[in-house]
mmCIF file of C-alpha atoms and ligand atoms in Angstrom:
data_model
loop_
_atom_site.group_PDB
_atom_site.id
_atom_site.type_symbol
_atom_site.label_atom_id
_atom_site.label_comp_id
_atom_site.label_asym_id
_atom_site.label_seq_id
_atom_site.Cartn_x
_atom_site.Cartn_y
_atom_site.Cartn_z
ATOM 1 C CA UNK A 1 69.462 113.563 53.597
ATOM 2 C CA UNK A 2 72.552 111.790 52.223
ATOM 3 C CA UNK A 3 73.302 108.345 53.601
ATOM 4 C CA UNK A 4 76.698 107.635 55.167
ATOM 5 C CA UNK A 5 78.962 105.354 53.144
ATOM 6 C CA UNK A 6 78.630 102.417 55.489
ATOM 7 C CA UNK A 7 75.511 101.263 57.315
ATOM 8 C CA UNK A 8 75.598 101.181 61.122
ATOM 9 C CA UNK A 9 76.349 97.752 62.585
ATOM 10 C CA UNK A 10 73.243 96.200 64.178
ATOM 11 C CA UNK A 11 73.259 96.282 67.997
ATOM 12 C CA UNK A 12 72.038 93.386 70.130
ATOM 13 C CA UNK A 13 68.466 94.030 71.342
ATOM 14 C CA UNK A 14 68.285 94.922 75.031
ATOM 15 C CA UNK A 15 65.610 93.543 77.344
ATOM 16 C CA UNK A 16 62.308 95.371 77.257
ATOM 17 C CA UNK A 17 62.446 98.610 79.250
ATOM 18 C CA UNK A 18 60.038 101.470 79.937
ATOM 19 C CA UNK A 19 60.550 104.561 77.787
ATOM 20 C CA UNK A 20 58.472 107.710 77.443
ATOM 21 C CA UNK A 21 58.329 109.758 74.265
ATOM 22 C CA UNK A 22 57.129 113.369 74.422
ATOM 23 C CA UNK A 23 56.225 114.866 71.050
ATOM 24 C CA UNK A 24 54.561 112.800 68.372
ATOM 25 C CA UNK A 25 55.135 114.792 65.242
ATOM 26 C CA UNK A 26 56.561 113.050 62.192
ATOM 27 C CA UNK A 27 59.863 112.299 63.908
ATOM 28 C CA UNK A 28 58.555 111.584 67.422
ATOM 29 C CA UNK A 29 56.063 109.092 65.963
ATOM 30 C CA UNK A 30 58.877 107.339 64.097
ATOM 31 C CA UNK A 31 61.011 107.224 67.264
ATOM 32 C CA UNK A 32 58.179 105.815 69.376
ATOM 33 C CA UNK A 33 57.389 103.309 66.625
ATOM 34 C CA UNK A 34 61.004 102.108 66.578
ATOM 35 C CA UNK A 35 60.951 101.645 70.349
ATOM 36 C CA UNK A 36 57.725 99.643 70.091
ATOM 37 C CA UNK A 37 59.285 97.619 67.295
ATOM 38 C CA UNK A 38 62.223 96.821 69.575
ATOM 39 C CA UNK A 39 59.803 95.441 72.170
ATOM 40 C CA UNK A 40 59.902 98.266 74.722
ATOM 41 C CA UNK A 41 57.069 99.469 76.924
ATOM 42 C CA UNK A 42 56.437 102.915 75.445
ATOM 43 C CA UNK A 43 54.410 105.704 77.046
ATOM 44 C CA UNK A 44 53.594 108.570 74.678
ATOM 45 C CA UNK A 45 52.461 112.138 75.184
ATOM 46 C CA UNK A 46 51.615 114.786 72.630
ATOM 47 C CA UNK A 47 50.179 118.276 73.049
ATOM 48 C CA UNK A 48 47.476 117.375 70.531
ATOM 49 C CA UNK A 49 46.293 114.189 72.181
ATOM 50 C CA UNK A 50 44.693 112.704 69.044
ATOM 51 C CA UNK A 51 48.162 112.036 67.634
ATOM 52 C CA UNK A 52 48.689 109.316 70.234
ATOM 53 C CA UNK A 53 45.990 107.195 68.520
ATOM 54 C CA UNK A 54 48.021 105.306 65.885
ATOM 55 C CA UNK A 55 50.772 104.479 68.380
ATOM 56 C CA UNK A 56 48.227 103.397 70.999
ATOM 57 C CA UNK A 57 46.826 101.026 68.376
ATOM 58 C CA UNK A 58 50.316 99.497 68.192
ATOM 59 C CA UNK A 59 50.542 99.044 71.970
ATOM 60 C CA UNK A 60 51.871 102.393 73.232
ATOM 61 C CA UNK A 61 50.407 103.793 76.458
ATOM 62 C CA UNK A 62 49.002 107.322 75.952
ATOM 63 C CA UNK A 63 49.632 109.791 78.791
ATOM 64 C CA UNK A 64 47.362 112.767 79.382
ATOM 65 C CA UNK A 65 50.052 115.129 80.664
ATOM 66 C CA UNK A 66 53.840 115.427 80.298
ATOM 67 C CA UNK A 67 54.082 114.776 84.054
ATOM 68 C CA UNK A 68 52.245 111.449 83.677
ATOM 69 C CA UNK A 69 54.587 110.441 80.835
ATOM 70 C CA UNK A 70 57.699 111.369 82.824
ATOM 71 C CA UNK A 71 56.418 109.487 85.859
ATOM 72 C CA UNK A 72 56.052 106.341 83.735
ATOM 73 C CA UNK A 73 59.729 105.824 82.788
ATOM 74 C CA UNK A 74 63.258 106.663 83.850
ATOM 75 C CA UNK A 75 64.235 107.254 80.201
ATOM 76 C CA UNK A 76 62.375 110.166 78.609
ATOM 77 C CA UNK A 77 62.825 111.095 74.937
ATOM 78 C CA UNK A 78 61.736 114.523 73.708
ATOM 79 C CA UNK A 79 61.267 115.491 70.067
ATOM 80 C CA UNK A 80 59.398 118.777 69.647
ATOM 81 C CA UNK A 81 59.481 121.555 67.075
ATOM 82 C CA UNK A 82 62.143 123.566 68.869
ATOM 83 C CA UNK A 83 63.831 124.017 72.208
ATOM 84 C CA UNK A 84 61.503 126.811 73.256
ATOM 85 C CA UNK A 85 58.769 124.171 73.247
ATOM 86 C CA UNK A 86 61.067 121.817 75.182
ATOM 87 C CA UNK A 87 61.742 124.464 77.834
ATOM 88 C CA UNK A 88 57.978 125.123 78.071
ATOM 89 C CA UNK A 89 57.384 121.430 78.722
ATOM 90 C CA UNK A 90 60.276 121.289 81.208
ATOM 91 C CA UNK A 91 58.758 124.229 83.069
ATOM 92 C CA UNK A 92 55.500 122.322 83.529
ATOM 93 C CA UNK A 93 57.486 119.393 84.941
ATOM 94 C CA UNK A 94 59.765 121.165 87.420
ATOM 95 C CA UNK A 95 60.983 118.818 90.152
ATOM 96 C CA UNK A 96 59.064 115.970 88.479
ATOM 97 C CA UNK A 97 62.129 115.254 86.331
ATOM 98 C CA UNK A 98 64.313 114.339 89.324
ATOM 99 C CA UNK A 99 65.951 110.943 88.827
ATOM 100 C CA UNK A 100 65.049 110.836 85.122
ATOM 101 C CA UNK A 101 67.301 110.774 82.055
ATOM 102 C CA UNK A 102 66.081 113.358 79.540
ATOM 103 C CA UNK A 103 67.210 112.676 75.975
ATOM 104 C CA UNK A 104 66.312 115.693 73.864
ATOM 105 C CA UNK A 105 66.352 114.956 70.122
ATOM 106 C CA UNK A 106 64.892 118.323 69.141
ATOM 107 C CA UNK A 107 66.889 120.407 66.665
ATOM 108 C CA UNK A 108 68.477 123.359 68.443
ATOM 109 C CA UNK A 109 71.563 125.430 69.106
ATOM 110 C CA UNK A 110 74.564 124.379 71.210
ATOM 111 C CA UNK A 111 73.738 127.213 73.623
ATOM 112 C CA UNK A 112 70.168 125.947 74.073
ATOM 113 C CA UNK A 113 71.450 122.426 74.735
ATOM 114 C CA UNK A 114 73.790 123.730 77.444
ATOM 115 C CA UNK A 115 70.982 125.737 79.061
ATOM 116 C CA UNK A 116 68.573 122.802 78.993
ATOM 117 C CA UNK A 117 71.272 120.561 80.461
ATOM 118 C CA UNK A 118 71.933 123.038 83.262
ATOM 119 C CA UNK A 119 68.185 123.238 83.942
ATOM 120 C CA UNK A 120 67.916 119.432 84.057
ATOM 121 C CA UNK A 121 70.896 119.066 86.398
ATOM 122 C CA UNK A 122 69.480 121.773 88.702
ATOM 123 C CA UNK A 123 66.287 119.730 88.883
ATOM 124 C CA UNK A 124 68.035 116.438 89.639
ATOM 125 C CA UNK A 125 67.852 114.903 86.139
ATOM 126 C CA UNK A 126 70.512 113.672 83.734
ATOM 127 C CA UNK A 127 70.546 115.317 80.304
ATOM 128 C CA UNK A 128 71.637 113.989 76.932
ATOM 129 C CA UNK A 129 71.223 116.091 73.810
ATOM 130 C CA UNK A 130 70.932 114.599 70.353
ATOM 131 C CA UNK A 131 70.951 115.474 66.673
ATOM 132 C CA UNK A 132 69.129 113.046 64.405
ATOM 133 C CA UNK A 133 70.860 112.398 61.090
ATOM 134 C CA UNK A 134 67.862 110.824 59.390
ATOM 135 C CA UNK A 135 64.376 111.583 58.145
ATOM 136 C CA UNK A 136 61.484 109.728 59.776
ATOM 137 C CA UNK A 137 61.250 106.780 57.325
ATOM 138 C CA UNK A 138 64.968 106.075 57.906
ATOM 139 C CA UNK A 139 64.567 105.668 61.686
ATOM 140 C CA UNK A 140 65.538 102.161 62.768
ATOM 141 C CA UNK A 141 67.126 101.486 59.385
ATOM 142 C CA UNK A 142 70.772 100.846 58.581
ATOM 143 C CA UNK A 143 71.647 104.409 57.475
ATOM 144 C CA UNK A 144 70.093 106.339 60.362
ATOM 145 C CA UNK A 145 72.215 107.582 63.215
ATOM 146 C CA UNK A 146 72.064 110.123 66.008
ATOM 147 C CA UNK A 147 74.784 112.355 67.453
ATOM 148 C CA UNK A 148 74.628 112.468 71.256
ATOM 149 C CA UNK A 149 76.383 114.625 73.865
ATOM 150 C CA UNK A 150 76.073 115.393 77.546
ATOM 151 C CA UNK A 151 75.891 112.988 80.472
ATOM 152 C CA UNK A 152 78.069 110.121 79.283
ATOM 153 C CA UNK A 153 77.078 107.694 82.009
ATOM 154 C CA UNK A 154 73.399 108.212 81.222
ATOM 155 C CA UNK A 155 74.117 107.828 77.514
ATOM 156 C CA UNK A 156 76.076 104.602 78.056
ATOM 157 C CA UNK A 157 73.347 103.181 80.281
ATOM 158 C CA UNK A 158 70.640 103.831 77.712
ATOM 159 C CA UNK A 159 72.644 103.291 74.562
ATOM 160 C CA UNK A 160 71.195 99.805 73.906
ATOM 161 C CA UNK A 161 67.682 101.299 73.917
ATOM 162 C CA UNK A 162 68.665 104.353 71.842
ATOM 163 C CA UNK A 163 70.114 101.955 69.273
ATOM 164 C CA UNK A 164 66.508 101.252 68.218
ATOM 165 C CA UNK A 165 66.713 104.528 66.265
ATOM 166 C CA UNK A 166 69.917 103.625 64.422
ATOM 167 C CA UNK A 167 73.609 104.214 65.044
ATOM 168 C CA UNK A 168 74.686 106.047 68.200
ATOM 169 C CA UNK A 169 77.588 108.512 67.957
ATOM 170 C CA UNK A 170 78.651 110.135 71.229
ATOM 171 C CA UNK A 171 80.435 113.436 70.569
ATOM 172 C CA UNK A 172 81.453 114.444 74.100
ATOM 173 C CA UNK A 173 80.304 115.489 77.547
ATOM 174 C CA UNK A 174 79.731 119.130 76.546
ATOM 175 C CA UNK A 175 75.950 118.998 75.962
ATOM 176 C CA UNK A 176 76.305 121.423 73.023
ATOM 177 C CA UNK A 177 78.439 119.120 70.899
ATOM 178 C CA UNK A 178 75.665 117.047 69.355
ATOM 179 C CA UNK A 179 73.990 120.250 68.139
ATOM 180 C CA UNK A 180 77.306 121.470 66.697
ATOM 181 C CA UNK A 181 77.676 118.247 64.698
ATOM 182 C CA UNK A 182 74.004 118.238 63.707
ATOM 183 C CA UNK A 183 74.080 121.842 62.473
ATOM 184 C CA UNK A 184 77.395 121.306 60.670
ATOM 185 C CA UNK A 185 76.095 118.320 58.715
ATOM 186 C CA UNK A 186 72.800 120.043 57.983
ATOM 187 C CA UNK A 187 74.776 123.067 56.757
ATOM 188 C CA UNK A 188 76.396 120.797 54.181
ATOM 189 C CA UNK A 189 72.974 119.479 53.230
ATOM 190 C CA UNK A 190 71.447 122.956 52.869
ATOM 191 C CA UNK A 191 74.396 124.073 50.746
ATOM 192 C CA UNK A 192 73.758 121.104 48.491
ATOM 193 C CA UNK A 193 70.010 121.776 48.344
ATOM 194 C CA UNK A 194 70.550 125.432 47.445
ATOM 195 C CA UNK A 195 73.060 124.520 44.725
ATOM 196 C CA UNK A 196 70.797 121.827 43.283
ATOM 197 C CA UNK A 197 67.791 124.177 43.328
ATOM 198 C CA UNK A 198 69.750 126.800 41.396
ATOM 199 C CA UNK A 199 70.884 124.198 38.859
ATOM 200 C CA UNK A 200 67.279 123.069 38.308
ATOM 201 C CA UNK A 201 66.072 126.671 37.987
ATOM 202 C CA UNK A 202 68.693 127.352 35.317
ATOM 203 C CA UNK A 203 67.894 124.361 33.112
ATOM 204 C CA UNK A 204 64.147 124.932 33.514
ATOM 205 C CA UNK A 205 64.610 128.506 32.312
ATOM 206 C CA UNK A 206 66.074 126.971 29.129
ATOM 207 C CA UNK A 207 63.146 124.554 28.756
ATOM 208 C CA UNK A 208 65.172 121.524 29.872
ATOM 209 C CA UNK A 209 63.345 119.252 32.352
ATOM 210 C CA UNK A 210 65.075 118.981 35.755
ATOM 211 C CA UNK A 211 64.849 115.214 35.343
ATOM 212 C CA UNK A 212 67.354 115.354 32.515
ATOM 213 C CA UNK A 213 69.876 116.980 34.817
ATOM 214 C CA UNK A 214 69.377 114.654 37.796
ATOM 215 C CA UNK A 215 71.801 111.909 36.755
ATOM 216 C CA UNK A 216 74.725 114.082 35.618
ATOM 217 C CA UNK A 217 74.249 116.398 38.587
ATOM 218 C CA UNK A 218 74.324 113.513 41.115
ATOM 219 C CA UNK A 219 77.358 112.031 39.413
ATOM 220 C CA UNK A 220 79.201 115.363 39.418
ATOM 221 C CA UNK A 221 78.379 116.161 43.039
ATOM 222 C CA UNK A 222 79.445 112.688 44.125
ATOM 223 C CA UNK A 223 82.784 113.183 42.391
ATOM 224 C CA UNK A 224 83.261 116.612 43.993
ATOM 225 C CA UNK A 225 82.470 115.230 47.452
ATOM 226 C CA UNK A 226 85.577 113.069 47.168
ATOM 227 C CA UNK A 227 87.544 116.242 47.905
ATOM 228 C CA UNK A 228 85.979 116.894 51.328
ATOM 229 C CA UNK A 229 88.693 115.088 53.312
ATOM 230 C CA UNK A 230 91.438 117.021 51.524
ATOM 231 C CA UNK A 231 89.638 120.321 52.116
ATOM 232 C CA UNK A 232 89.337 119.452 55.804
ATOM 233 C CA UNK A 233 93.092 118.851 55.969
ATOM 234 C CA UNK A 234 93.668 122.269 54.368
ATOM 235 C CA UNK A 235 91.336 123.987 56.832
ATOM 236 C CA UNK A 236 93.002 122.318 59.829
ATOM 237 C CA UNK A 237 96.538 123.029 58.622
ATOM 238 C CA UNK A 238 95.899 126.495 57.166
ATOM 239 C CA UNK A 239 97.737 125.316 54.007
ATOM 240 C CA UNK A 240 95.363 126.146 51.145
ATOM 241 C CA UNK A 241 97.769 126.465 48.213
ATOM 242 C CA UNK A 242 96.395 124.427 45.302
ATOM 243 C CA UNK A 243 97.507 122.965 42.010
ATOM 244 C CA UNK A 244 93.903 122.062 41.170
ATOM 245 C CA UNK A 245 91.622 125.121 41.074
ATOM 246 C CA UNK A 246 92.611 128.545 42.387
ATOM 247 C CA UNK A 247 90.402 131.218 43.890
ATOM 248 C CA UNK A 248 91.470 133.529 41.064
ATOM 249 C CA UNK A 249 90.159 131.256 38.343
ATOM 250 C CA UNK A 250 86.904 130.685 40.274
ATOM 251 C CA UNK A 251 86.546 134.440 40.797
ATOM 252 C CA UNK A 252 86.840 134.998 37.047
ATOM 253 C CA UNK A 253 84.321 132.249 36.239
ATOM 254 C CA UNK A 254 81.734 133.469 38.718
ATOM 255 C CA UNK A 255 80.855 136.475 36.570
ATOM 256 C CA UNK A 256 79.502 133.985 33.993
ATOM 257 C CA UNK A 257 77.089 132.528 36.534
ATOM 258 C CA UNK A 258 75.801 135.908 37.616
ATOM 259 C CA UNK A 259 75.366 137.061 34.016
ATOM 260 C CA UNK A 260 73.610 133.850 32.923
ATOM 261 C CA UNK A 261 71.189 133.766 35.839
ATOM 262 C CA UNK A 262 70.471 137.497 35.629
ATOM 263 C CA UNK A 263 69.784 137.265 31.871
ATOM 264 C CA UNK A 264 67.054 134.707 32.589
ATOM 265 C CA UNK A 265 65.472 136.782 35.350
ATOM 266 C CA UNK A 266 66.753 134.394 38.026
ATOM 267 C CA UNK A 267 67.892 135.410 41.481
ATOM 268 C CA UNK A 268 71.646 135.944 41.788
ATOM 269 C CA UNK A 269 71.881 136.349 45.575
ATOM 270 C CA UNK A 270 73.604 132.984 45.970
ATOM 271 C CA UNK A 271 76.358 133.987 43.541
ATOM 272 C CA UNK A 272 76.579 137.544 44.881
ATOM 273 C CA UNK A 273 77.346 136.082 48.312
ATOM 274 C CA UNK A 274 79.979 133.742 46.895
ATOM 275 C CA UNK A 275 81.448 136.581 44.829
ATOM 276 C CA UNK A 276 81.834 138.641 48.005
ATOM 277 C CA UNK A 277 83.773 135.874 49.725
ATOM 278 C CA UNK A 278 85.987 135.236 46.703
ATOM 279 C CA UNK A 279 86.700 138.948 46.266
ATOM 280 C CA UNK A 280 87.678 139.356 49.918
ATOM 281 C CA UNK A 281 89.935 136.287 49.795
ATOM 282 C CA UNK A 282 91.671 137.508 46.644
ATOM 283 C CA UNK A 283 91.976 141.046 48.072
ATOM 284 C CA UNK A 284 93.702 139.535 51.098
ATOM 285 C CA UNK A 285 96.289 137.920 48.839
ATOM 286 C CA UNK A 286 94.898 134.375 48.701
ATOM 287 C CA UNK A 287 94.245 134.189 44.953
ATOM 288 C CA UNK A 288 96.499 131.149 44.488
ATOM 289 C CA UNK A 289 94.724 129.199 47.237
ATOM 290 C CA UNK A 290 92.023 126.610 46.674
ATOM 291 C CA UNK A 291 88.348 126.904 47.576
ATOM 292 C CA UNK A 292 89.041 125.505 51.055
ATOM 293 C CA UNK A 293 90.224 129.040 51.920
ATOM 294 C CA UNK A 294 86.562 130.145 51.924
ATOM 295 C CA UNK A 295 86.175 128.683 55.434
ATOM 296 C CA UNK A 296 88.414 131.540 56.621
ATOM 297 C CA UNK A 297 86.183 134.074 54.880
ATOM 298 C CA UNK A 298 83.229 132.893 56.984
ATOM 299 C CA UNK A 299 85.115 133.337 60.257
ATOM 300 C CA UNK A 300 84.696 136.934 61.426
HETATM 301 N N1 FVH B 401 61.230 115.496 60.190
HETATM 302 C C1 FVH B 401 62.500 115.514 59.825
HETATM 303 O O1 FVH B 401 62.871 115.088 58.740
HETATM 304 C C2 FVH B 401 63.607 116.063 60.710
HETATM 305 C C3 FVH B 401 64.787 115.122 60.746
HETATM 306 C C4 FVH B 401 65.884 115.564 61.709
HETATM 307 C C5 FVH B 401 65.314 115.990 63.067
HETATM 308 N N2 FVH B 401 64.241 116.946 62.875
HETATM 309 C C6 FVH B 401 63.860 117.654 64.090
HETATM 310 O O2 FVH B 401 62.976 116.864 64.916
HETATM 311 C C7 FVH B 401 62.105 117.744 65.629
HETATM 312 C C8 FVH B 401 60.644 117.337 65.393
HETATM 313 O O3 FVH B 401 60.429 117.327 64.012
HETATM 314 P P1 FVH B 401 59.088 116.723 63.386
HETATM 315 O O4 FVH B 401 59.347 116.475 61.951
HETATM 316 O O5 FVH B 401 58.595 115.618 64.215
HETATM 317 O O6 FVH B 401 58.118 117.993 63.537
HETATM 318 P P2 FVH B 401 56.534 118.044 63.532
HETATM 319 O O7 FVH B 401 55.968 116.919 62.763
HETATM 320 O O8 FVH B 401 56.167 119.410 63.086
HETATM 321 O O9 FVH B 401 56.120 117.849 65.085
HETATM 322 C C9 FVH B 401 56.395 118.828 66.048
HETATM 323 C C10 FVH B 401 56.018 118.303 67.402
HETATM 324 O O10 FVH B 401 56.296 119.311 68.396
HETATM 325 C C11 FVH B 401 55.094 119.500 69.176
HETATM 326 N N3 FVH B 401 55.098 120.848 69.722
HETATM 327 C C12 FVH B 401 55.367 121.998 69.085
HETATM 328 N N4 FVH B 401 55.312 123.038 69.921
HETATM 329 C C13 FVH B 401 54.987 122.535 71.135
HETATM 330 C C14 FVH B 401 54.793 123.106 72.424
HETATM 331 N N5 FVH B 401 54.903 124.431 72.629
HETATM 332 N N6 FVH B 401 54.495 122.284 73.443
HETATM 333 C C15 FVH B 401 54.371 120.960 73.245
HETATM 334 N N7 FVH B 401 54.537 120.348 72.049
HETATM 335 C C16 FVH B 401 54.847 121.127 71.001
HETATM 336 C C17 FVH B 401 53.984 119.219 68.201
HETATM 337 O O11 FVH B 401 52.799 118.989 68.927
HETATM 338 P P3 FVH B 401 51.359 119.127 68.185
HETATM 339 O O12 FVH B 401 51.454 120.294 67.237
HETATM 340 O O13 FVH B 401 51.100 117.840 67.491
HETATM 341 O O14 FVH B 401 50.410 119.385 69.295
HETATM 342 C C18 FVH B 401 54.516 117.971 67.498
HETATM 343 O O15 FVH B 401 54.366 116.842 68.320
HETATM 344 C C19 FVH B 401 62.403 119.162 65.125
HETATM 345 O O16 FVH B 401 63.257 119.799 66.025
HETATM 346 C C20 FVH B 401 63.102 118.926 63.801
HETATM 347 O O17 FVH B 401 63.948 119.982 63.419
HETATM 348 C C21 FVH B 401 63.121 116.379 62.107
#
């Protein structure tokens, strides 16, 4: 995951508080570890109980059931595979969540976050959703941060504790907003990963090691990323006219990509999809616009 340009400012450490962490996969273990590192009293629960062992060795208190973990702390962090699993765990808890703050850092959709929030409120709990912009080894480090949304008072109350994970960015009281930001940033990341994978596949097909491409590719992508702010301005204003690189010239060039990949027996689906968007944009009379116009081609 790319690091933001500036590291998050360190927050003052709060007094030790009780926190429960439900879900001790790779990320949940890192979150619980950061809370222990910050001096908190951490109760941990995981469906597969054996995974509590390493954290227990560091001072965490293993709970046998989700209900026991929720009973142990007002602040409850969840980090499971998906929100179906979160809802399953919530269903076992029922009224047991009353009076608790549930901070769900599981990847999910905005709609799921809103439904989970409504469920929590119906059961007397406060709900904060979150999207983690870090991989587990980054947690607690200067480049990690988390998008939050939902109950702002609960977020503000617990912000000093949540800061153990990294920066805290509150996106609004609509519980779905953290997921929107999370998915948007991950979309950028997946686009980058798909592009990089195609670039590696192409050079490998020519017998060139991917390692030889790494430096020029990083340099090039870094330079291209400088245009993101300008593209955002174009998308917001609807003014896409360019004196840099038109859709027409990109449309003409794309045939070279498809031909080159196809000639080497490589998949062209990525370029076929892009070709479709470019063709539609040009057909609609936007040939003189820049690539920022593609955002309109995604909107149905
Ligand atoms: N790892 C990463 O780099 C990314 C970074 C950004 C945020 N994601 C999201 O974080 C969620 C958890 O990811 P993870 O990497 O910790 O995932 P796993 O290591 O596979 O652990 C999954 C945990 O979920 C538990 N679990 C699954 N289903 C259930 C269920 N029905 N009931 C209770 N617990 C469940 C699982 O338990 P177990 O298999 O050990 O018994 C693990 O604790 C995820 O949303 C990422 O997208 C991570």
